[in-house]
Amino acid sequence: MKWTKFRIKTITEAEDIIISALYDIGLEGAQIEDKVPLTAWEKEQMFVDIPPVTGEDDGIAYLSFFVEENEDGSLTLNGERTDTDAVLGQVKKELEDLGMFMDIGEGAVTVDETEDIDWINNWKEYFHQFYIDDLLVIPSWEAVKEEDRDKKILHIDPGTAFGTGMHDTTQLCIRQIKKYLTPETTLLDVGSGSGILAILALMYGAKRAVGTDLDPCAVEAVRQNMEANGIREEDFTMMIGNIITEKEVQDKVGYLCYDIVVANILANVLVELTPVIVAQLKPGGVYITSGIIEDKETCVAAAVQAAGMEVIEVTRQGEWVSITARKP
């Protein structure tokens, strides 16, 4: 499959208006390259698992639009056949019009042809094996080095589900799980994603794990990661559904049967989850939360205390916070 790529050099202030203008002529799904740091809101809402590495913001932005080529080399835009020169002419015309009433920077357009864009797998070039304390995390497409064969190793491939272990929030959870885990632990992982937290708990000796997630993609991701790490099917049960709002999911998960509940999700979701999840925890059970950007710590802690639990530990990494609590 071949694609024609139209790449525009502009400035960050003009990104949105250019994307909007080109959307009107049929170009959608802009790829944005700039050095603008993510805001606290963006970090929390996007929950970026592999954060972008950028230098100092220079105000320059590149917008790329991809149009699939037909077998004869023509393009299809808005359901009609066209060609590269015609689309390029439309793009330049839109940029010229915008440039008459606002600064769009250089506004230069380059055209390239590219093949086999694998939107799901391209991110793999940024994900390589790394350590979380004494744990070596290795993606499925990399081999274990000879000198690492005696290490504690977690093989992980998130696929289309969240969870490589690189994010600060995931690492905070991993450390807390290892701290409170016992051989008798039954663990519930809310928002399992790739299954990384539940699988790791089982690798470190937990008795059993249950996971829930809203995304059906999590089922296959979890299955593959269980297989890669030698986890038995009877030790990890995965469920799809909303444990906050769906009584059926709550019933399937079970009540008063978990020694640890871990939830690595957004702060606003934790506020809604916390009063519900108390019913799943055993008396004396531990509730490990993460995914909390710094300025949301207070509201999550308040939700935990309002649900009748005691905050026993707060840990931090980067701009993220983990709150660990205990049910009386």
Short mmCIF file of C-alpha atoms in Angstrom, two decimals:
data_model
loop_
_atom_site.label_atom_id
_atom_site.label_comp_id
_atom_site.label_asym_id
_atom_site.label_seq_id
_atom_site.Cartn_x
_atom_site.Cartn_y
_atom_site.Cartn_z
CA MET A 1 0.00 0.00 0.00
CA LYS A 2 1.40 3.40 -1.01
CA TRP A 3 0.60 6.82 0.40
CA THR A 4 1.33 10.35 -0.71
CA LYS A 5 2.48 12.54 2.14
CA PHE A 6 1.93 16.31 2.12
CA ARG A 7 4.15 17.94 4.76
CA ILE A 8 3.74 21.60 5.67
CA LYS A 9 6.27 23.69 7.55
CA THR A 10 4.44 26.24 9.69
CA ILE A 11 4.37 27.65 13.23
CA THR A 12 2.69 26.19 16.31
CA GLU A 13 0.18 29.05 16.57
CA ALA A 14 -1.16 28.19 13.12
CA GLU A 15 -1.53 24.42 13.58
CA ASP A 16 -5.24 24.31 14.40
CA ILE A 17 -6.42 26.73 11.74
CA ILE A 18 -4.41 24.99 8.99
CA ILE A 19 -5.71 21.57 10.06
CA SER A 20 -9.26 22.95 9.99
CA ALA A 21 -8.80 24.55 6.56
CA LEU A 22 -7.33 21.40 5.01
CA TYR A 23 -10.01 19.25 6.61
CA ASP A 24 -12.51 21.21 4.55
CA ILE A 25 -10.82 20.08 1.31
CA GLY A 26 -10.73 16.44 2.45
CA LEU A 27 -7.36 16.06 4.19
CA GLU A 28 -7.86 14.47 7.61
CA GLY A 29 -5.82 12.92 10.43
CA ALA A 30 -2.94 15.37 10.60
CA GLN A 31 0.33 14.16 12.08
CA ILE A 32 1.76 17.02 14.18
CA GLU A 33 5.47 17.43 14.88
CA ASP A 34 6.46 20.25 17.20
CA LYS A 35 8.43 20.84 20.40
CA VAL A 36 5.62 22.21 22.51
CA PRO A 37 5.73 20.52 25.94
CA LEU A 38 2.59 18.65 26.95
CA THR A 39 0.45 20.52 29.46
CA ALA A 40 -0.53 18.86 32.74
CA TRP A 41 -4.05 18.39 31.32
CA GLU A 42 -2.72 16.74 28.14
CA LYS A 43 -0.44 14.44 30.12
CA GLU A 44 -3.34 13.30 32.25
CA GLN A 45 -5.92 12.97 29.47
CA MET A 46 -3.59 11.36 26.94
CA PHE A 47 -1.83 9.17 29.52
CA VAL A 48 1.11 8.91 27.10
CA ASP A 49 2.82 5.56 27.68
CA ILE A 50 5.94 6.42 25.68
CA PRO A 51 6.32 10.20 26.12
CA PRO A 52 7.78 12.23 23.24
CA VAL A 53 11.35 13.43 23.58
CA THR A 54 11.63 17.03 22.44
CA GLY A 55 14.18 19.79 22.64
CA GLU A 56 13.50 23.42 23.46
CA ASP A 57 10.35 24.77 21.81
CA ASP A 58 11.38 26.77 18.72
CA GLY A 59 7.85 27.64 17.58
CA ILE A 60 8.21 25.58 14.38
CA ALA A 61 5.65 22.90 13.52
CA TYR A 62 5.29 20.36 10.74
CA LEU A 63 1.88 19.05 9.70
CA SER A 64 1.72 15.88 7.62
CA PHE A 65 -1.34 14.58 5.78
CA PHE A 66 -1.45 11.15 4.12
CA VAL A 67 -3.56 10.26 1.07
CA GLU A 68 -3.71 6.64 -0.08
CA GLU A 69 -2.70 6.02 -3.68
CA ASN A 70 -4.77 3.96 -6.08
CA GLU A 71 -3.18 1.19 -8.15
CA ASP A 72 -2.80 3.53 -11.12
CA GLY A 73 -1.01 6.13 -9.01
CA SER A 74 -3.97 8.48 -8.75
CA LEU A 75 -5.36 9.74 -5.43
CA THR A 76 -8.88 9.70 -4.07
CA LEU A 77 -10.03 12.75 -2.13
CA ASN A 78 -13.62 13.35 -1.05
CA GLY A 79 -14.62 10.25 -3.01
CA GLU A 80 -13.29 11.63 -6.30
CA ARG A 81 -10.22 10.69 -8.33
CA THR A 82 -7.51 13.31 -8.47
CA ASP A 83 -3.72 13.51 -8.64
CA THR A 84 -0.82 14.78 -6.57
CA ASP A 85 -0.44 18.05 -8.46
CA ALA A 86 -4.12 18.90 -8.04
CA VAL A 87 -4.08 18.21 -4.29
CA LEU A 88 -0.83 20.14 -3.91
CA GLY A 89 -2.42 23.07 -5.72
CA GLN A 90 -5.40 23.00 -3.35
CA VAL A 91 -3.12 22.89 -0.30
CA LYS A 92 -1.03 25.84 -1.52
CA LYS A 93 -4.17 27.83 -2.32
CA GLU A 94 -5.53 27.28 1.22
CA LEU A 95 -2.20 28.30 2.73
CA GLU A 96 -2.02 31.42 0.58
CA ASP A 97 -5.52 32.43 1.64
CA LEU A 98 -4.70 31.90 5.32
CA GLY A 99 -1.44 33.80 4.95
CA MET A 100 -3.33 36.92 3.89
CA PHE A 101 -4.80 37.43 7.36
CA MET A 102 -2.52 35.53 9.76
CA ASP A 103 1.08 34.43 10.24
CA ILE A 104 1.54 30.82 9.10
CA GLY A 105 5.33 30.88 9.08
CA GLU A 106 7.19 29.57 6.04
CA GLY A 107 4.21 27.66 4.69
CA ALA A 108 6.41 25.45 2.52
CA VAL A 109 4.92 22.16 1.29
CA THR A 110 6.88 19.03 0.42
CA VAL A 111 5.44 15.91 -1.17
CA ASP A 112 6.80 12.41 -0.62
CA GLU A 113 5.67 8.89 -1.35
CA THR A 114 5.80 6.31 1.42
CA GLU A 115 4.87 2.65 1.62
CA ASP A 116 3.20 0.38 4.14
CA ILE A 117 2.39 2.80 6.95
CA ASP A 118 1.76 0.55 9.94
CA TRP A 119 -0.10 2.90 12.25
CA ILE A 120 -0.31 0.37 15.10
CA ASN A 121 3.27 -0.88 15.11
CA ASN A 122 5.41 2.16 14.22
CA TRP A 123 5.73 3.11 17.92
CA LYS A 124 7.80 -0.05 18.51
CA GLU A 125 10.97 1.72 17.38
CA TYR A 126 10.78 3.74 20.61
CA PHE A 127 10.19 0.84 23.01
CA HIS A 128 13.26 -1.16 24.01
CA GLN A 129 14.16 -3.31 27.03
CA PHE A 130 14.74 -1.44 30.27
CA TYR A 131 14.90 -1.95 34.04
CA ILE A 132 12.40 -1.07 36.75
CA ASP A 133 14.63 -1.56 39.79
CA ASP A 134 15.57 -5.28 39.67
CA LEU A 135 12.96 -6.16 37.01
CA LEU A 136 14.00 -6.34 33.36
CA VAL A 137 11.15 -5.47 30.98
CA ILE A 138 11.57 -6.78 27.43
CA PRO A 139 9.19 -6.28 24.48
CA SER A 140 8.25 -9.36 22.50
CA TRP A 141 10.32 -8.31 19.48
CA GLU A 142 13.63 -8.20 21.39
CA ALA A 143 15.75 -11.12 22.58
CA VAL A 144 17.06 -11.65 26.10
CA LYS A 145 20.80 -11.05 26.26
CA GLU A 146 22.92 -13.88 27.58
CA GLU A 147 24.08 -11.84 30.59
CA ASP A 148 20.45 -11.15 31.56
CA ARG A 149 19.13 -14.70 31.59
CA ASP A 150 19.34 -14.97 35.39
CA LYS A 151 17.35 -11.74 35.90
CA LYS A 152 13.69 -11.39 36.79
CA ILE A 153 12.22 -10.76 33.34
CA LEU A 154 8.83 -9.50 32.25
CA HIS A 155 8.04 -10.02 28.57
CA ILE A 156 5.50 -7.44 27.50
CA ASP A 157 3.84 -6.41 24.27
CA PRO A 158 1.00 -3.93 24.80
CA GLY A 159 -0.35 -4.31 21.26
CA THR A 160 -3.17 -1.77 21.07
CA ALA A 161 -3.72 -1.73 24.86
CA PHE A 162 -2.02 0.62 27.34
CA GLY A 163 0.86 -0.70 29.40
CA THR A 164 4.54 -1.03 28.50
CA GLY A 165 5.84 -0.31 31.99
CA MET A 166 7.65 2.82 30.81
CA HIS A 167 5.15 5.29 32.22
CA ASP A 168 5.86 6.74 35.68
CA THR A 169 2.39 5.74 36.88
CA THR A 170 2.92 2.08 35.99
CA GLN A 171 6.28 1.98 37.75
CA LEU A 172 4.76 3.51 40.88
CA CYS A 173 2.14 0.74 40.90
CA ILE A 174 4.71 -1.99 40.34
CA ARG A 175 6.74 -0.92 43.35
CA GLN A 176 3.68 -0.77 45.59
CA ILE A 177 2.44 -4.19 44.44
CA LYS A 178 5.82 -5.74 45.23
CA LYS A 179 5.78 -4.09 48.65
CA TYR A 180 2.38 -5.39 49.77
CA LEU A 181 2.23 -8.72 47.92
CA THR A 182 2.16 -12.05 49.80
CA PRO A 183 1.87 -15.66 48.58
CA GLU A 184 -1.82 -15.55 49.56
CA THR A 185 -2.64 -12.37 47.63
CA THR A 186 -5.65 -12.28 45.35
CA LEU A 187 -5.35 -9.13 43.24
CA LEU A 188 -7.86 -7.12 41.21
CA ASP A 189 -6.46 -4.88 38.48
CA VAL A 190 -8.98 -2.26 37.32
CA GLY A 191 -8.08 -0.95 33.87
CA SER A 192 -5.73 -3.83 33.05
CA GLY A 193 -4.70 -2.72 29.57
CA SER A 194 -1.86 -5.05 28.56
CA GLY A 195 -2.22 -6.94 31.87
CA ILE A 196 1.22 -5.85 33.00
CA LEU A 197 0.36 -5.25 36.67
CA ALA A 198 -1.61 -8.45 37.23
CA ILE A 199 0.95 -10.55 35.35
CA LEU A 200 3.78 -9.05 37.35
CA ALA A 201 1.94 -9.72 40.60
CA LEU A 202 1.57 -13.39 39.63
CA MET A 203 5.25 -13.57 38.67
CA TYR A 204 6.18 -12.27 42.13
CA GLY A 205 4.03 -14.89 43.83
CA ALA A 206 0.43 -13.72 44.01
CA LYS A 207 -2.09 -16.54 44.28
CA ARG A 208 -4.59 -15.28 41.71
CA ALA A 209 -5.47 -12.17 39.68
CA VAL A 210 -8.56 -10.73 38.03
CA GLY A 211 -8.52 -7.85 35.55
CA THR A 212 -11.16 -5.55 34.12
CA ASP A 213 -10.96 -3.12 31.22
CA LEU A 214 -13.31 -1.15 28.98
CA ASP A 215 -11.30 -1.87 25.81
CA PRO A 216 -11.95 -5.24 24.08
CA CYS A 217 -8.38 -5.02 22.68
CA ALA A 218 -7.16 -5.76 26.20
CA VAL A 219 -8.35 -9.38 25.95
CA GLU A 220 -5.92 -10.33 23.19
CA ALA A 221 -3.10 -8.23 24.63
CA VAL A 222 -3.50 -9.94 28.00
CA ARG A 223 -3.69 -13.40 26.42
CA GLN A 224 -0.45 -12.89 24.51
CA ASN A 225 1.39 -11.47 27.51
CA MET A 226 0.20 -14.30 29.75
CA GLU A 227 1.57 -16.80 27.25
CA ALA A 228 4.87 -14.92 26.91
CA ASN A 229 5.37 -15.00 30.70
CA GLY A 230 4.14 -18.54 31.38
CA ILE A 231 1.01 -17.46 33.27
CA ARG A 232 -1.65 -20.17 33.54
CA GLU A 233 -5.17 -19.39 32.36
CA GLU A 234 -6.65 -20.46 35.68
CA ASP A 235 -4.53 -17.88 37.53
CA PHE A 236 -5.68 -14.76 35.65
CA THR A 237 -9.26 -13.96 34.66
CA MET A 238 -9.86 -11.04 32.29
CA MET A 239 -13.24 -9.28 32.04
CA ILE A 240 -14.48 -6.50 29.76
CA GLY A 241 -16.91 -3.97 31.18
CA ASN A 242 -17.32 -0.93 33.40
CA ILE A 243 -16.99 -1.96 37.03
CA ILE A 244 -18.09 1.53 38.15
CA THR A 245 -21.51 1.46 36.49
CA GLU A 246 -22.29 -2.16 35.59
CA LYS A 247 -23.68 -4.28 38.42
CA GLU A 248 -23.14 -7.41 36.34
CA VAL A 249 -19.39 -6.73 36.19
CA GLN A 250 -19.26 -6.01 39.92
CA ASP A 251 -21.01 -9.33 40.63
CA LYS A 252 -18.65 -11.29 38.36
CA VAL A 253 -15.61 -9.69 39.94
CA GLY A 254 -16.92 -10.57 43.38
CA TYR A 255 -17.19 -8.91 46.79
CA LEU A 256 -14.90 -8.90 49.82
CA CYS A 257 -12.41 -11.20 48.08
CA TYR A 258 -9.35 -9.12 47.14
CA ASP A 259 -6.26 -8.50 49.23
CA ILE A 260 -5.05 -5.85 46.77
CA VAL A 261 -6.96 -3.71 44.30
CA VAL A 262 -4.76 -1.73 41.93
CA ALA A 263 -6.08 0.99 39.62
CA ASN A 264 -3.70 2.85 37.32
CA ILE A 265 -6.20 5.17 35.65
CA LEU A 266 -7.04 8.87 35.49
CA ALA A 267 -7.72 10.81 38.68
CA ASN A 268 -11.31 11.71 37.79
CA VAL A 269 -12.07 8.03 37.17
CA LEU A 270 -10.46 7.08 40.49
CA VAL A 271 -12.80 9.48 42.28
CA GLU A 272 -15.78 7.61 40.79
CA LEU A 273 -14.24 4.16 41.24
CA THR A 274 -13.16 4.44 44.87
CA PRO A 275 -16.57 4.29 46.63
CA VAL A 276 -17.52 1.31 44.44
CA ILE A 277 -14.33 -0.70 44.79
CA VAL A 278 -14.41 -0.75 48.60
CA ALA A 279 -16.99 -3.54 48.31
CA GLN A 280 -14.50 -5.73 46.39
CA LEU A 281 -11.72 -5.36 48.98
CA LYS A 282 -11.37 -7.67 51.95
CA PRO A 283 -11.28 -6.02 55.39
CA GLY A 284 -7.69 -4.91 55.79
CA GLY A 285 -7.17 -5.00 52.01
CA VAL A 286 -4.82 -2.59 50.25
CA TYR A 287 -5.95 -0.16 47.55
CA ILE A 288 -3.16 1.04 45.23
CA THR A 289 -3.98 3.96 42.94
CA SER A 290 -1.93 5.79 40.34
CA GLY A 291 -2.42 7.86 37.20
CA ILE A 292 -2.74 10.94 39.41
CA ILE A 293 -1.12 14.12 38.09
CA GLU A 294 0.29 16.20 40.97
CA ASP A 295 -2.48 18.76 41.20
CA LYS A 296 -5.15 16.03 41.49
CA GLU A 297 -3.60 14.35 44.56
CA THR A 298 -5.87 16.12 47.03
CA CYS A 299 -9.13 15.18 45.32
CA VAL A 300 -8.18 11.48 45.05
CA ALA A 301 -7.02 11.38 48.67
CA ALA A 302 -10.32 12.96 49.70
CA ALA A 303 -12.27 10.33 47.75
CA VAL A 304 -10.29 7.55 49.42
CA GLN A 305 -10.97 8.94 52.89
CA ALA A 306 -14.65 9.58 52.11
CA ALA A 307 -14.95 5.90 51.18
CA GLY A 308 -13.80 4.99 54.70
CA MET A 309 -10.22 4.00 53.87
CA GLU A 310 -7.01 5.22 55.46
CA VAL A 311 -4.23 6.64 53.31
CA ILE A 312 -1.11 4.75 54.37
CA GLU A 313 1.43 5.88 51.78
CA VAL A 314 1.92 8.47 49.04
CA THR A 315 4.73 7.94 46.53
CA ARG A 316 5.84 10.10 43.63
CA GLN A 317 7.74 9.85 40.36
CA GLY A 318 8.12 12.73 37.95
CA GLU A 319 4.85 14.67 37.93
CA TRP A 320 2.80 11.66 39.00
CA VAL A 321 1.48 10.43 42.34
CA SER A 322 0.44 7.05 43.72
CA ILE A 323 -1.84 6.86 46.76
CA THR A 324 -1.98 3.61 48.71
CA ALA A 325 -4.78 3.10 51.23
CA ARG A 326 -6.10 0.38 53.51
CA LYS A 327 -9.66 -0.69 54.18
CA PRO A 328 -10.43 -1.04 57.91
#
